[in-house]
Structure formats: structure tokens, C-alpha cells
mmCIF file of C-alpha atoms and ligand atoms in Angstrom:
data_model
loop_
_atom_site.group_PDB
_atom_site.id
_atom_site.type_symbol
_atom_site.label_atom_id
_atom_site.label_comp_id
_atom_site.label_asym_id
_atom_site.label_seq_id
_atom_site.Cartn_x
_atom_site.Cartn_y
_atom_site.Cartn_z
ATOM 1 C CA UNK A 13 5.477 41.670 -77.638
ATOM 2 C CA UNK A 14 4.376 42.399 -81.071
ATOM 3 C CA UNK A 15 6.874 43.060 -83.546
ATOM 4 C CA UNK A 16 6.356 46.226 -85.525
ATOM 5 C CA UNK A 17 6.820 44.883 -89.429
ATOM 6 C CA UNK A 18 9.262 46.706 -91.055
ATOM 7 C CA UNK A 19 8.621 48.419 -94.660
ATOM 8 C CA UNK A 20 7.111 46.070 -96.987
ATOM 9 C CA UNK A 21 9.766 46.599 -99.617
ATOM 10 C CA UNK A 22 12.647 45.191 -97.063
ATOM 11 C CA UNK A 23 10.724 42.200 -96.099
ATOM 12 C CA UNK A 24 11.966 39.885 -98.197
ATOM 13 C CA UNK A 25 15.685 41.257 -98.557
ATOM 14 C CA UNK A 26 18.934 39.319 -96.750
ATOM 15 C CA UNK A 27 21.209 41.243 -94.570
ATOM 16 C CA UNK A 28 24.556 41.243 -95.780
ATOM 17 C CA UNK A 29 26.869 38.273 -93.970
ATOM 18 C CA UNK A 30 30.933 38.034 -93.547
ATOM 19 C CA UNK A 31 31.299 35.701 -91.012
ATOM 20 C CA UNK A 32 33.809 36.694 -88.190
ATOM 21 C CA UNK A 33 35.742 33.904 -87.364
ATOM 22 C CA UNK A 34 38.821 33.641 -84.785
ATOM 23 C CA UNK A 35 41.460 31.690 -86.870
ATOM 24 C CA UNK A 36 45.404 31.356 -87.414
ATOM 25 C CA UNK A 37 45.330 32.661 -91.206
ATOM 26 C CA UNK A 38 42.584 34.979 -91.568
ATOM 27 C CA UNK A 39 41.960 35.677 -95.502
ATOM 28 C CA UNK A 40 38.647 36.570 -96.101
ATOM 29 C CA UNK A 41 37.925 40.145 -96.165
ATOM 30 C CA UNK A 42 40.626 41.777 -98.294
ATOM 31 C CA UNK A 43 41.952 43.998 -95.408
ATOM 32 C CA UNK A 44 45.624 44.955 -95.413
ATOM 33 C CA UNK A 45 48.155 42.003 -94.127
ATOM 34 C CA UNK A 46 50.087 44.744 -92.020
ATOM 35 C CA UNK A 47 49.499 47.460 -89.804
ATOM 36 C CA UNK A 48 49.503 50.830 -90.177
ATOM 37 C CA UNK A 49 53.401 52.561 -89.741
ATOM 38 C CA UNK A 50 53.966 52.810 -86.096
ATOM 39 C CA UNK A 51 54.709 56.561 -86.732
ATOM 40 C CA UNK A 52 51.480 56.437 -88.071
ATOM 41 C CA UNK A 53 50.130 55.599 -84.509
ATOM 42 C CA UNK A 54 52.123 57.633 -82.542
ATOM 43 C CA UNK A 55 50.953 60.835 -84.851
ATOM 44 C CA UNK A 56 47.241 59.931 -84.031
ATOM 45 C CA UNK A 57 47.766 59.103 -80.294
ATOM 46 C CA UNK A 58 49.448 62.071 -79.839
ATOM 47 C CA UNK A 59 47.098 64.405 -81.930
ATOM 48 C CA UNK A 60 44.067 62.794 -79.988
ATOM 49 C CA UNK A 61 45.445 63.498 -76.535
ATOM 50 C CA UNK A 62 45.425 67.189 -77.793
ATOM 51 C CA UNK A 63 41.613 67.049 -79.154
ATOM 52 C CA UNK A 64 38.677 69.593 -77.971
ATOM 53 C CA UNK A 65 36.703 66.052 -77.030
ATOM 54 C CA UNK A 66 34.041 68.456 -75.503
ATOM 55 C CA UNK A 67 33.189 70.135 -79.382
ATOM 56 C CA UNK A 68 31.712 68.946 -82.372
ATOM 57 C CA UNK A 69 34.389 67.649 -84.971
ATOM 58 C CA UNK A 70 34.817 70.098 -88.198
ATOM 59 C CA UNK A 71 31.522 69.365 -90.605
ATOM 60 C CA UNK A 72 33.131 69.925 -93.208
ATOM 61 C CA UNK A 73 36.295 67.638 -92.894
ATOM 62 C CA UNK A 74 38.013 70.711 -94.239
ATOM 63 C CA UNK A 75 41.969 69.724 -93.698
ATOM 64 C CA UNK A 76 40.790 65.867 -94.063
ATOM 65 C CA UNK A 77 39.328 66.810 -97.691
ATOM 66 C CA UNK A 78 42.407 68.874 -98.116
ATOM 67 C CA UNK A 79 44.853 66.527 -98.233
ATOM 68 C CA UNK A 80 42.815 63.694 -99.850
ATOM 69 C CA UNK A 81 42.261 66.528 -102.976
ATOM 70 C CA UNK A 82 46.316 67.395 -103.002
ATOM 71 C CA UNK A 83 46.513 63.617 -103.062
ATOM 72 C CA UNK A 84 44.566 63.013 -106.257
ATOM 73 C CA UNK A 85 45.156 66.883 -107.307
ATOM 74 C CA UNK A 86 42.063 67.785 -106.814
ATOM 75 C CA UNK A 87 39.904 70.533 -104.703
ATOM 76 C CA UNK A 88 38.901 69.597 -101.353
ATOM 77 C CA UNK A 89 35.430 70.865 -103.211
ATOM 78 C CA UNK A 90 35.780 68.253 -105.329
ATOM 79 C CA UNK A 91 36.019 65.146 -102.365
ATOM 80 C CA UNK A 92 33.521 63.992 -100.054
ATOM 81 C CA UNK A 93 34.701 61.628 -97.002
ATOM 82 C CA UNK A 94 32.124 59.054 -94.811
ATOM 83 C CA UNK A 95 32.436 56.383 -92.537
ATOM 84 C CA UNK A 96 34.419 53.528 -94.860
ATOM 85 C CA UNK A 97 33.333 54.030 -98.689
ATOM 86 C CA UNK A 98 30.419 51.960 -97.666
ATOM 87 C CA UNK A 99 28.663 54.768 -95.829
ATOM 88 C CA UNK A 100 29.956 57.211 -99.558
ATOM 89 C CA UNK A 101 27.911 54.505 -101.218
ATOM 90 C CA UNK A 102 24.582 54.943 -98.946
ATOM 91 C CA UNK A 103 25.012 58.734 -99.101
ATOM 92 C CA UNK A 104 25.354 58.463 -103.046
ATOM 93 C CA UNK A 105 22.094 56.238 -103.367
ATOM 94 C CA UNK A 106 20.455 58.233 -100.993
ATOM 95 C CA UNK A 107 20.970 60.834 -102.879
ATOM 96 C CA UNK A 108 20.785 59.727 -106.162
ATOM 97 C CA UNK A 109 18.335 56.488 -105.998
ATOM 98 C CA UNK A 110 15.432 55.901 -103.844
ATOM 99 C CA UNK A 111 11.764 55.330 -104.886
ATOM 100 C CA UNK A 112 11.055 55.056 -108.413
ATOM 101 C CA UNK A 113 14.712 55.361 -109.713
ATOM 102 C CA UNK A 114 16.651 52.392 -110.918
ATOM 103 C CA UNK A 115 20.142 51.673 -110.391
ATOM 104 C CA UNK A 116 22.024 49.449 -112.805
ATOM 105 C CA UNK A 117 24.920 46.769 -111.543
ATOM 106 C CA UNK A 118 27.113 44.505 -113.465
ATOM 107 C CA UNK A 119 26.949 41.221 -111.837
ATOM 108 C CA UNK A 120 28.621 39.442 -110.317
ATOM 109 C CA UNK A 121 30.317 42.594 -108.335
ATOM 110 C CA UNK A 122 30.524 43.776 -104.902
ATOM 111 C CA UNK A 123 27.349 42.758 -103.334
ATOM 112 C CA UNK A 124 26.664 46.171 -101.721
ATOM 113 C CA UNK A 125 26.180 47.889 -104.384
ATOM 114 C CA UNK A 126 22.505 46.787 -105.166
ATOM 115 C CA UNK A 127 21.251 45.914 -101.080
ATOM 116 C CA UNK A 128 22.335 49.303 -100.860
ATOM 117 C CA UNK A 129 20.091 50.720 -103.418
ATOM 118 C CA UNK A 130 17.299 48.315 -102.779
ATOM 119 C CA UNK A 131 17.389 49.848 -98.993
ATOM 120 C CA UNK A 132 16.421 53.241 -100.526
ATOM 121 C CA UNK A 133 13.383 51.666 -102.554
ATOM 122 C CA UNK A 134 15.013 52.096 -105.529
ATOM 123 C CA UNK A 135 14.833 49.207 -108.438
ATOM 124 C CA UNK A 136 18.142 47.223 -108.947
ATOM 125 C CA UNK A 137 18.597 46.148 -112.587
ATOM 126 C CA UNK A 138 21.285 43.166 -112.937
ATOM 127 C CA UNK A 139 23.315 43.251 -116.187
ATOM 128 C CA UNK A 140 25.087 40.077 -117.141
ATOM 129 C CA UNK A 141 28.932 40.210 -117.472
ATOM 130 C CA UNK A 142 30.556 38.005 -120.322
ATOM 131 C CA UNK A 143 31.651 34.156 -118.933
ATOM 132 C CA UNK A 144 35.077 35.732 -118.648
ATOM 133 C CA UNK A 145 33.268 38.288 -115.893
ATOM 134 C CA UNK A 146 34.896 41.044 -118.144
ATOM 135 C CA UNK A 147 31.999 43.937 -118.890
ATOM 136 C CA UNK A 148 30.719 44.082 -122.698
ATOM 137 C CA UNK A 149 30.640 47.804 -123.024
ATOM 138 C CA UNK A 150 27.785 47.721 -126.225
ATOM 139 C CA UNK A 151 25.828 45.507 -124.782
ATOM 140 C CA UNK A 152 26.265 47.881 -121.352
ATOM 141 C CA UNK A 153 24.581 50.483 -122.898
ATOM 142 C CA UNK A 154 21.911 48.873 -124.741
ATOM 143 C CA UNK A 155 20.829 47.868 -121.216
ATOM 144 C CA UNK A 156 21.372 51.443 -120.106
ATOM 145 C CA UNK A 157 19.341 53.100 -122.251
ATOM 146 C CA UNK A 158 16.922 50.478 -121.957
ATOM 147 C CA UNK A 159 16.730 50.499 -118.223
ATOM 148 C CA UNK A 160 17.511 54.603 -117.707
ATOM 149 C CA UNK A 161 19.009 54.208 -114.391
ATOM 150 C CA UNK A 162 20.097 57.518 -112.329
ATOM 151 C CA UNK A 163 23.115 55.445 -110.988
ATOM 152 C CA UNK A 164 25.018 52.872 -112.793
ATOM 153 C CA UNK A 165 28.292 50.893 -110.451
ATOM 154 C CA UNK A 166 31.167 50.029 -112.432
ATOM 155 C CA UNK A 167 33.228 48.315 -109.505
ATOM 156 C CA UNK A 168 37.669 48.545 -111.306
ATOM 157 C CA UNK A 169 39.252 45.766 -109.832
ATOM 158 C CA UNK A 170 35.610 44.262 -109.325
ATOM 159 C CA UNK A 171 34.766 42.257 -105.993
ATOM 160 C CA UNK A 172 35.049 38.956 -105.833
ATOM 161 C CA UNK A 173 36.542 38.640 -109.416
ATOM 162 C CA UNK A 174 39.331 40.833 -109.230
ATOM 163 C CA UNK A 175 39.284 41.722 -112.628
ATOM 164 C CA UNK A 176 40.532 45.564 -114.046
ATOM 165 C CA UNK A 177 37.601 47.158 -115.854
ATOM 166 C CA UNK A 178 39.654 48.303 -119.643
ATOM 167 C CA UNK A 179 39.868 52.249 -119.713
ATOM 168 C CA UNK A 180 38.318 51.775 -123.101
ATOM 169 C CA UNK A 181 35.251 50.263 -121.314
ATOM 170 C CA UNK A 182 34.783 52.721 -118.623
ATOM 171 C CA UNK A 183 35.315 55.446 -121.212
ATOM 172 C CA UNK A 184 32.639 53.427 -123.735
ATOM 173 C CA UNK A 185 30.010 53.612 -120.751
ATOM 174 C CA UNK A 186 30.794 57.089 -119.393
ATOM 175 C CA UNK A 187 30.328 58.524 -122.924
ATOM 176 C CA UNK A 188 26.615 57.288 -122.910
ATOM 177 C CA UNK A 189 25.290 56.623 -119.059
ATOM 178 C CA UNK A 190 21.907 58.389 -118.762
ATOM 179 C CA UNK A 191 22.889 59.207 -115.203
ATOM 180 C CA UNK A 192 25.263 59.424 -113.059
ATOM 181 C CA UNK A 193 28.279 56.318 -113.544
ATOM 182 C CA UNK A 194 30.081 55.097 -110.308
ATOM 183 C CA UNK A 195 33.449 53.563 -110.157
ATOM 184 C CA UNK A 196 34.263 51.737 -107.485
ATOM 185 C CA UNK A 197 37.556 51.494 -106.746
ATOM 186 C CA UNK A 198 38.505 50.186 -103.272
ATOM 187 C CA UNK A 199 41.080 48.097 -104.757
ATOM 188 C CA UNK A 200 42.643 50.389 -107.754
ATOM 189 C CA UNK A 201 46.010 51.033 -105.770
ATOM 190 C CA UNK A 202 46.745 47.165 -106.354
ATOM 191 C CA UNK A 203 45.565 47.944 -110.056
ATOM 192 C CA UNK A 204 47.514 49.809 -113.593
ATOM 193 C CA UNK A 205 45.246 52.252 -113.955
ATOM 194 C CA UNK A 206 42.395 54.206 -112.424
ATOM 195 C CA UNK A 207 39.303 56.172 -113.333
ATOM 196 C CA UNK A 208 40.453 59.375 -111.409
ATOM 197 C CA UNK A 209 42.099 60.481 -114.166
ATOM 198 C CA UNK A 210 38.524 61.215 -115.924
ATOM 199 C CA UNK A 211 36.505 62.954 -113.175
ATOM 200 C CA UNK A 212 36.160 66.519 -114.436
ATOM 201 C CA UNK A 213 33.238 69.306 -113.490
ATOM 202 C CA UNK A 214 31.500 67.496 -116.784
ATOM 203 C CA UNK A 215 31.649 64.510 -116.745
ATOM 204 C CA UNK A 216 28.499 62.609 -114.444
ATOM 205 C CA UNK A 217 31.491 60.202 -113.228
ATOM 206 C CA UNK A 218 32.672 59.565 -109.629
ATOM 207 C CA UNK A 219 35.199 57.259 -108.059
ATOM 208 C CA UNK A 220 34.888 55.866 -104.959
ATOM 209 C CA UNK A 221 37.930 54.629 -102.757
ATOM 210 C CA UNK A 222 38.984 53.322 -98.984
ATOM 211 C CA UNK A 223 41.296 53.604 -96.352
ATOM 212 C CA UNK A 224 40.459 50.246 -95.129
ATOM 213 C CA UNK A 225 42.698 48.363 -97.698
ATOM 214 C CA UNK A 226 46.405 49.911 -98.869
ATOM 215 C CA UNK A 227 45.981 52.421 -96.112
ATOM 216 C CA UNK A 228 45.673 49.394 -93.379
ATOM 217 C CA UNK A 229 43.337 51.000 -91.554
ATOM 218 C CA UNK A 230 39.472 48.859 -92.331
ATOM 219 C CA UNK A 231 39.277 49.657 -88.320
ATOM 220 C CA UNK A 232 39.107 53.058 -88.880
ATOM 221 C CA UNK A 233 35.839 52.990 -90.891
ATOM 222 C CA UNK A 234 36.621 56.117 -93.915
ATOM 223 C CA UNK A 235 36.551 56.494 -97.389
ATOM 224 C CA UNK A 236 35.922 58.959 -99.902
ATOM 225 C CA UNK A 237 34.897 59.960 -103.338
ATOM 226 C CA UNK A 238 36.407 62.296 -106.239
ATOM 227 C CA UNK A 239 34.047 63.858 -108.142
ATOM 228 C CA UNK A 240 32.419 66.918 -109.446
ATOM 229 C CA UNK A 241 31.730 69.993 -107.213
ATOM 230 C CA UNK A 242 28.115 70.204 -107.927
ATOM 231 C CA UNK A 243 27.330 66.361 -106.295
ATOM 232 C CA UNK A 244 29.902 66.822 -103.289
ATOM 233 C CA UNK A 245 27.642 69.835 -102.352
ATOM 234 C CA UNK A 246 24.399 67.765 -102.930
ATOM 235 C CA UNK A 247 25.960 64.613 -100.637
ATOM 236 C CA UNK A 248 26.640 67.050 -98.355
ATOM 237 C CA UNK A 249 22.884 67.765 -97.762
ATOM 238 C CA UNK A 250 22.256 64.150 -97.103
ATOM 239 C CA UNK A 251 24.671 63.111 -94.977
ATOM 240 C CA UNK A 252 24.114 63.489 -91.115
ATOM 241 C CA UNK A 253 25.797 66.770 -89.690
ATOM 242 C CA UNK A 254 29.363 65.453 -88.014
ATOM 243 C CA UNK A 255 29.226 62.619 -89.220
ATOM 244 C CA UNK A 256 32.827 62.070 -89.507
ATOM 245 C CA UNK A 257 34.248 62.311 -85.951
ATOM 246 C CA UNK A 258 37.318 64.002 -85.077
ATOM 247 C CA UNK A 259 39.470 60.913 -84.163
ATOM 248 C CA UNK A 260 38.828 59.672 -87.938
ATOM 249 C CA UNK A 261 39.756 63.292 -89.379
ATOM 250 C CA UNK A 262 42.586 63.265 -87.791
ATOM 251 C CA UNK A 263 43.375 59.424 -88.578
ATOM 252 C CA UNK A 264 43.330 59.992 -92.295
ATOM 253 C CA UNK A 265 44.867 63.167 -92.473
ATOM 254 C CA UNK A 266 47.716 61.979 -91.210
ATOM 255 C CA UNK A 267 47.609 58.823 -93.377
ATOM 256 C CA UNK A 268 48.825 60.719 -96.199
ATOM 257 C CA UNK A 269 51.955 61.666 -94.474
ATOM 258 C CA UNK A 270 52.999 58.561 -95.413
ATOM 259 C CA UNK A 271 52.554 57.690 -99.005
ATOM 260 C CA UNK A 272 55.725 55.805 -99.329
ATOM 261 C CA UNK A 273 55.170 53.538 -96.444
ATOM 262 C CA UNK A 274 51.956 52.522 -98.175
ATOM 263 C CA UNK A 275 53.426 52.366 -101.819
ATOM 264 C CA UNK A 276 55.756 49.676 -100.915
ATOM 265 C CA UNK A 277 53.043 47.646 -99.188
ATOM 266 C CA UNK A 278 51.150 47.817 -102.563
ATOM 267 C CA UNK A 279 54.246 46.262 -104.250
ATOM 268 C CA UNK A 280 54.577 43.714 -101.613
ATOM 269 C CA UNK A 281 50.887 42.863 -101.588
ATOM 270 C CA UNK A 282 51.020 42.738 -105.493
ATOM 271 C CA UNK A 283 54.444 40.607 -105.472
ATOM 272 C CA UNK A 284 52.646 38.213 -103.169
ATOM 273 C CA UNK A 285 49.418 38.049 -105.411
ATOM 274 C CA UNK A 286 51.437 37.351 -108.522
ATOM 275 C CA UNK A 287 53.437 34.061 -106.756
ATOM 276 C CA UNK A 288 49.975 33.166 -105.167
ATOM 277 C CA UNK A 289 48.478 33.193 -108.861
ATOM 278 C CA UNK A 290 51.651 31.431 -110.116
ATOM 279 C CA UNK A 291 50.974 28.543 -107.877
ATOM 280 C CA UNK A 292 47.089 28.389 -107.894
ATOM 281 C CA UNK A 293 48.094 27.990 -111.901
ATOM 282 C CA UNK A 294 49.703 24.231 -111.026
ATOM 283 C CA UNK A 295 46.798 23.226 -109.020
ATOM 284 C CA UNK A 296 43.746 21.594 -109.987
ATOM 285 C CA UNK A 297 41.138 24.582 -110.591
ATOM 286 C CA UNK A 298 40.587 27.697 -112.687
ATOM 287 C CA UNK A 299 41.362 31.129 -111.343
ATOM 288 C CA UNK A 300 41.356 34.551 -112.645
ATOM 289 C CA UNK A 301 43.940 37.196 -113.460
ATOM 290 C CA UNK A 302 43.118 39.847 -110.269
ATOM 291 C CA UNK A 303 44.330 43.361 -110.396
ATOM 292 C CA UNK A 304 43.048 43.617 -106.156
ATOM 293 C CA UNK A 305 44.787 41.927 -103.567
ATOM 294 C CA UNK A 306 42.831 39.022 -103.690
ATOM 295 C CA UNK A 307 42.407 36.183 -106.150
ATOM 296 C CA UNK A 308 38.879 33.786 -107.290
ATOM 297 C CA UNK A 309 38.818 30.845 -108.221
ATOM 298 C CA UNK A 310 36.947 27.779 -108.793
ATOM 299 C CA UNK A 311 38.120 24.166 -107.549
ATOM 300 C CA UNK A 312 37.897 21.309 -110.498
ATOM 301 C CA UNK A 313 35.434 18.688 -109.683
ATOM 302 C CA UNK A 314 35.511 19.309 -106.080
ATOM 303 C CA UNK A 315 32.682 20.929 -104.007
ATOM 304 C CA UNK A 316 33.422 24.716 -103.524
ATOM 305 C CA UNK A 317 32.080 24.953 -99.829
ATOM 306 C CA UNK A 318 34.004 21.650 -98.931
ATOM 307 C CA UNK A 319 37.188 22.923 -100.081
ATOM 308 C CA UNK A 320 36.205 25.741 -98.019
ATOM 309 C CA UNK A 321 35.331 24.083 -95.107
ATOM 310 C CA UNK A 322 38.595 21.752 -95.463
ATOM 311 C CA UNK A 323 40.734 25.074 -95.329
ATOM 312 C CA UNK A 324 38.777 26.163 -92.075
ATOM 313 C CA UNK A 325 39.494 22.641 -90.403
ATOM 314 C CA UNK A 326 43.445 23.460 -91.518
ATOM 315 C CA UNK A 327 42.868 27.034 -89.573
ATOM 316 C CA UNK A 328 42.737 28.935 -92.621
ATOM 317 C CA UNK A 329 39.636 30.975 -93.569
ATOM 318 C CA UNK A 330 38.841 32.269 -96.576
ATOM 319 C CA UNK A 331 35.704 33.555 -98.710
ATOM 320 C CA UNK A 332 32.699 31.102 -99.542
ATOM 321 C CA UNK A 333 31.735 32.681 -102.825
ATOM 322 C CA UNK A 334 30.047 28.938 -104.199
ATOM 323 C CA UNK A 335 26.703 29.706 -103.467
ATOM 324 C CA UNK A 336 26.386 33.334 -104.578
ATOM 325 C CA UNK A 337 24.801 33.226 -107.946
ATOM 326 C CA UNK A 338 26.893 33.455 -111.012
ATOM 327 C CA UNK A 339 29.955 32.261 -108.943
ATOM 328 C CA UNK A 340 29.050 28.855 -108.162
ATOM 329 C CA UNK A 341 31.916 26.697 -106.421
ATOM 330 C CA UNK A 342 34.047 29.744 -106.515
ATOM 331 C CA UNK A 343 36.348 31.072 -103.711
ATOM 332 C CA UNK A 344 38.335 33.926 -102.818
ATOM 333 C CA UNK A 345 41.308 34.138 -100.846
ATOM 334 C CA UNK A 346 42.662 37.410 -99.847
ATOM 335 C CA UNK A 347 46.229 37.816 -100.310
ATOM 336 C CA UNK A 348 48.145 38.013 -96.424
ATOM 337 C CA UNK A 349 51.539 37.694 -95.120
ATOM 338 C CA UNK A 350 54.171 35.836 -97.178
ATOM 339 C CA UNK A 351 53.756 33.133 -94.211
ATOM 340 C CA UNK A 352 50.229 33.154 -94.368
ATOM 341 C CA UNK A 353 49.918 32.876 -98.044
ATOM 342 C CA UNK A 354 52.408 29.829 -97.671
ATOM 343 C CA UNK A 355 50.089 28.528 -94.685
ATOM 344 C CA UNK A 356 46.790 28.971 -97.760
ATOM 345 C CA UNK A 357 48.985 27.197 -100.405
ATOM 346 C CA UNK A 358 49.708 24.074 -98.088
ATOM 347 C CA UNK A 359 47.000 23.582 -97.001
ATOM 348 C CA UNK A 360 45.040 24.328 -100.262
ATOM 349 C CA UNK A 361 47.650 21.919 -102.279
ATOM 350 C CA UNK A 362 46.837 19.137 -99.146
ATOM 351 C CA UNK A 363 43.196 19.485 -99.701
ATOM 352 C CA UNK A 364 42.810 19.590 -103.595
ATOM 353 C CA UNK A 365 45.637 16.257 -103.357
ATOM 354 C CA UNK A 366 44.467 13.286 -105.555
HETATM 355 N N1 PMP B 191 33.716 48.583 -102.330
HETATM 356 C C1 PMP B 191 34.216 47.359 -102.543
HETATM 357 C C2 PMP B 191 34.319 46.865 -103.928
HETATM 358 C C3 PMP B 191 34.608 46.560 -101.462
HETATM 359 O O1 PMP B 191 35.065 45.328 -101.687
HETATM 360 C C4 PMP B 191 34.509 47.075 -100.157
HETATM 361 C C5 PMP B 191 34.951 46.290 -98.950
HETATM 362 N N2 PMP B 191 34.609 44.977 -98.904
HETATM 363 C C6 PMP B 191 33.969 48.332 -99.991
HETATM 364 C C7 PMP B 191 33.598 49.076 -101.089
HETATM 365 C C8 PMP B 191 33.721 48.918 -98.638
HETATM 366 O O2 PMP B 191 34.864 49.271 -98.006
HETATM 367 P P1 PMP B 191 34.852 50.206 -96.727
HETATM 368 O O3 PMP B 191 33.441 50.472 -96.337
HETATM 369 O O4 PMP B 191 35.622 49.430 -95.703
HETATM 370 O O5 PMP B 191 35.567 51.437 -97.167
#
């Protein structure tokens, strides 16, 4: 059969891989250790059992966006929910990028951010992060107003380096981005501060987040942004009609009933990332301070992907970050159970062994 070619601008792009692999420790894609609260699932199971299957879900996500905007007190005008903050990211570039628009990202960050883009046609400009990975906000916007992008991705704690993005710097950037400026934070509950604080009707800022991390629920598939009025109601043209199905409405609504159940998995999560740190500080390599529940780092002298590898053989998977560019022989371990974080350590202190 001949294959139809697909658009010449996606010929030569990569799909984007996480390889699924059945293991004993499973740290490599920065999900939540735990479950959601059992109350949690009886809520859902019995709200779905009293569903109108036979109807359309709510378009507009009404109560969903309700209680995400009392959340961050905001409007539900103010929020727009999609299929994991992946599918917020598509409807943002779809939106916002496309043909003949450039989209500026700060690498290395969270690899989505410019396939994304480059599937709308638009034109991904890299900027270089300092050797640190921290973002140099001067040099930032030279590059912005250089490049004029309608989207720029700040990504606070950035993917796969964990690192907080200052205030100062997202502030520095906001104050001058020719276009809209996009914080991504699917990890900020694990981090001091967050960007929510400085979405206003103004400001051509929005801040992305996920249920699929502190909210234990990456299954689920929803996320959500905060940000002006004005762009919910423009996402809200591009997205596809019901897009968010009842079951998922009703999955994150009741999420927020419990706050404090998920609070005190942030501590724990955080707790265990700060003794996981502590130790990968006595071992032979150089790591990073994260502000996500996950750490990087960088094996001395040793092959990144054999270390790697080495784990797998010892049951314990992790992320191969050594051949991405910027990040060579780096890895990334997301942080687990206590007992699984003790299973990484051994086995990482057995490998990296003299
Ligand atoms: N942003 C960042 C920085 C991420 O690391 C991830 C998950 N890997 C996402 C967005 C997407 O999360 P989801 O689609 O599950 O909400």
C-alpha cells in the first residue's frame, strides 16, 4: 500500500519516547508514589454510578473550573481545564503559535514544550540556560526581543533539572515578553513559591499545572491553567467541544475535597527528596538542588546510560537523560516510596562502588 507522506514540516521530527517498563521500583516519570485517598475513590465510584452516561458532559467544566478558581482564588472565567496539562499546552500553541509565529524555550526544559509548537508549524527558538541551568533573565530578553516570539515557556521547577525559576527572574521576563509568557508549573506544589500569585487581567502571563503529580492521579489525564479571562475565552474556541468527559469532571472536582490529604503527601515527597539529595551528596557524581519531586544528576567518570542500564538490571528504572543534548550523562530519578528510594540508593551506591 502506499503510504500517504505526512506534512513536510513533520518529516523529520521524533515522536516523543518514555519507555514503559514493568519493574519492582518504577522512578521514571515523576508520578505520585501513592494513590489517591481511598475516600477519594469511593466519592468518584459513587458519583459515576449516578452519571447521565447517555448525555454529553458539561462544555464548559463549569463546577470543575469552579473549584479549581476557589482553589487558587480565582474566577472559574479565569481557568481553563484539558486532558493532563499536556493537552492545555497543545490548546495554548494552537492557539497562540502555528505557522509563521515563533515560540521561545529555555533549554534544557521539558521537552514538550517545543515538539509541541513545532507540531503547529510554528518556529522553536532555543535559548541557552547558564552551566548552572539557572535562566539569565538579561540575556532572556535580549533573545526575546530579538526573536519576537508570541509564546515564550518558562517551565518553575524546570523538567529534568528541577531547578525553581527566582521570582525576580520570572518577574524580569514578564515585564518585557513581546507575547504571551508561560509558566509551567507541574511541579510548583513541591516548590517555595509560584507564579500564580502574578496572573492578573494585565498581565500576558499564564500558569500551567497537573493533577497527575501531588494530586496522584497522572491516570486521570487533567490539568489546567490560571490566567486572564480574555485567553480562557480564546482556548475555548480551539479546543474540541466536550472535550473533558464527565468521569474526569467529576474526578477533579472532587480532588479538591481533599487538600489536606494531598498537602501532607507534598511534605512527605519533599522530606524524601531532601534525604535522597543528602545521600546522592556522598556519592561519586554531581547533582542539583530540585524544588520537584525528582532529582538530576550526573555520574563522575562513569557512562550515564550504563549506570542506567546497571539500575535496570538491579530492577530499578529510572530516566536516561545522557543523550538528550545539554544533559549529557545525566539522570533523573523520581522521588518514590521511602522503600523504594532506599531500593534506588542501594543499588545506585552498589553500582557507582569503586
Ligand atoms: N509539564 C511538565 C514540566 C511535565 O514534566 C509534565 C509531565 N511529564 C507535564 C507538563 C505534563 O503533565 P500532564 O500532561 O500529565 O498533566
Amino acid at each position: 500500500m502506499t503510504r500517504v507522506p505526512v506534512r513536510d514540516d513533520l518529516q523529520a521530527l521524533e515522536g516523543y519516547h518514555s519507555p514503559q517498563v514493568s519493574v519492582r521500583v518504577r522512578l521514571n516519570t515523576n508520578e505520585s508514589p501513592e494513590p489517591p485517598p481511598a475516600a477519594w475513590r469511593d466519592a468518584l465510584a459513587a458519583e459515576l454510578s449516578r452519571l447521565d452516561w447517555h448525555r454529553y458532559p458539561d462544555r464548559a467544566a463549569t463546577d470543575l473550573r469552579e473549584a479549581i478558581g476557589a482553589l487558587h482564588g480565582v474566577t472559574a472565567e479565569q481557568v481553563f481545564a484539558a486532558n493532563g496539562s499536556n493537552e492545555v499546552l497543545q490548546t495554548l500553541l494552537l492557539t497562540f503559535a502555528g505557522p509563521g509565529r515563533r515560540v521561545v524555550t529555555f533549554e534544557p526544559t521539558y521537552q514538550l514544550h517545543g515538539h509541541i509548537a513545532r507540531l503547529t508549524g510554528a518556529e522553536v527558538v532555543e535559548g541557552e540556560r547558564r552551566a548552572d541551568f539557572t535562566v539569565d533573565a538579561a540575556e532572556a530578553n535580549e533573545l526575546l526581543a530579538r526573536a519576537e516570539p508570541t509564546v515564550t515557556f518558562l517551565c518553575s521547577p524546570n523538567n529534568p533539572t528541577g531547578l525553581v525559576e527566582p521570582e525576580a527572574t520570572v518577574r524580569q521576563v514578564l515585564a518585557e515578553v513581546p507575547g504571551l509568557l508561560v509558566v509551567d508549573e507541574a511541579y510548583a506544589q513541591f516548590a517555595p513559591w509560584s507564579a500564580l500569585d502574578l496572573v492578573d487581567e494585565e498581565r500576558p502571563l499564564v500558569v500551567t499545572r497537573t493533577f497527575s503529580k501531588t494530586w496522584s492521579m497522572a491516570a486521570a489525564r487533567l490539568g489546567y491553567l490560571v490566567g486572564p479571562a480574555w485567553l480562557v475565552a480564546e482556548l475555548e474556541k480551539v479546543a474540541l467541544p466536550y472535550h473533558l468527559d464527565a468521569a474526569k469532571q467529576a474526578a477533579g472536582r472532587l480532588a479538591l475535597r481533599f487538600v489536606a490529604e494531598m498537602e501532607t503527601r507534598v511534605k512527605q515527597v519533599v522530606a524524601e527528596r531532601e534525604r535522597i539529595a543528602a545521600r546522592l551528596r556522598t556519592l561519586p557524581l554531581e547533582t542539583w538542588p530540585s524544588g520537584a519531586n525528582f532529582v538530576l544528576f550526573r555520574p563522575t567518570g562513569r557512562d550515564g546510560r550504563d549506570v542506567w542500564q546497571a539500575l535496570l538490571d538491579r530492577d530499578v528504572l529510572i530516566r536516561d537523560c545522557s543523550s538528550w543534548p545539554r544533559l549529557s550523562g545525566c539522570l533523573r530519578v523520581t522521588v518514590g516510596t521511602p522503600a523504594e528510594n532506599d531500593a534506588f540508593l542501594a543499588a545506585l551506591a552498589e553500582v557507582l562502588a569503586p
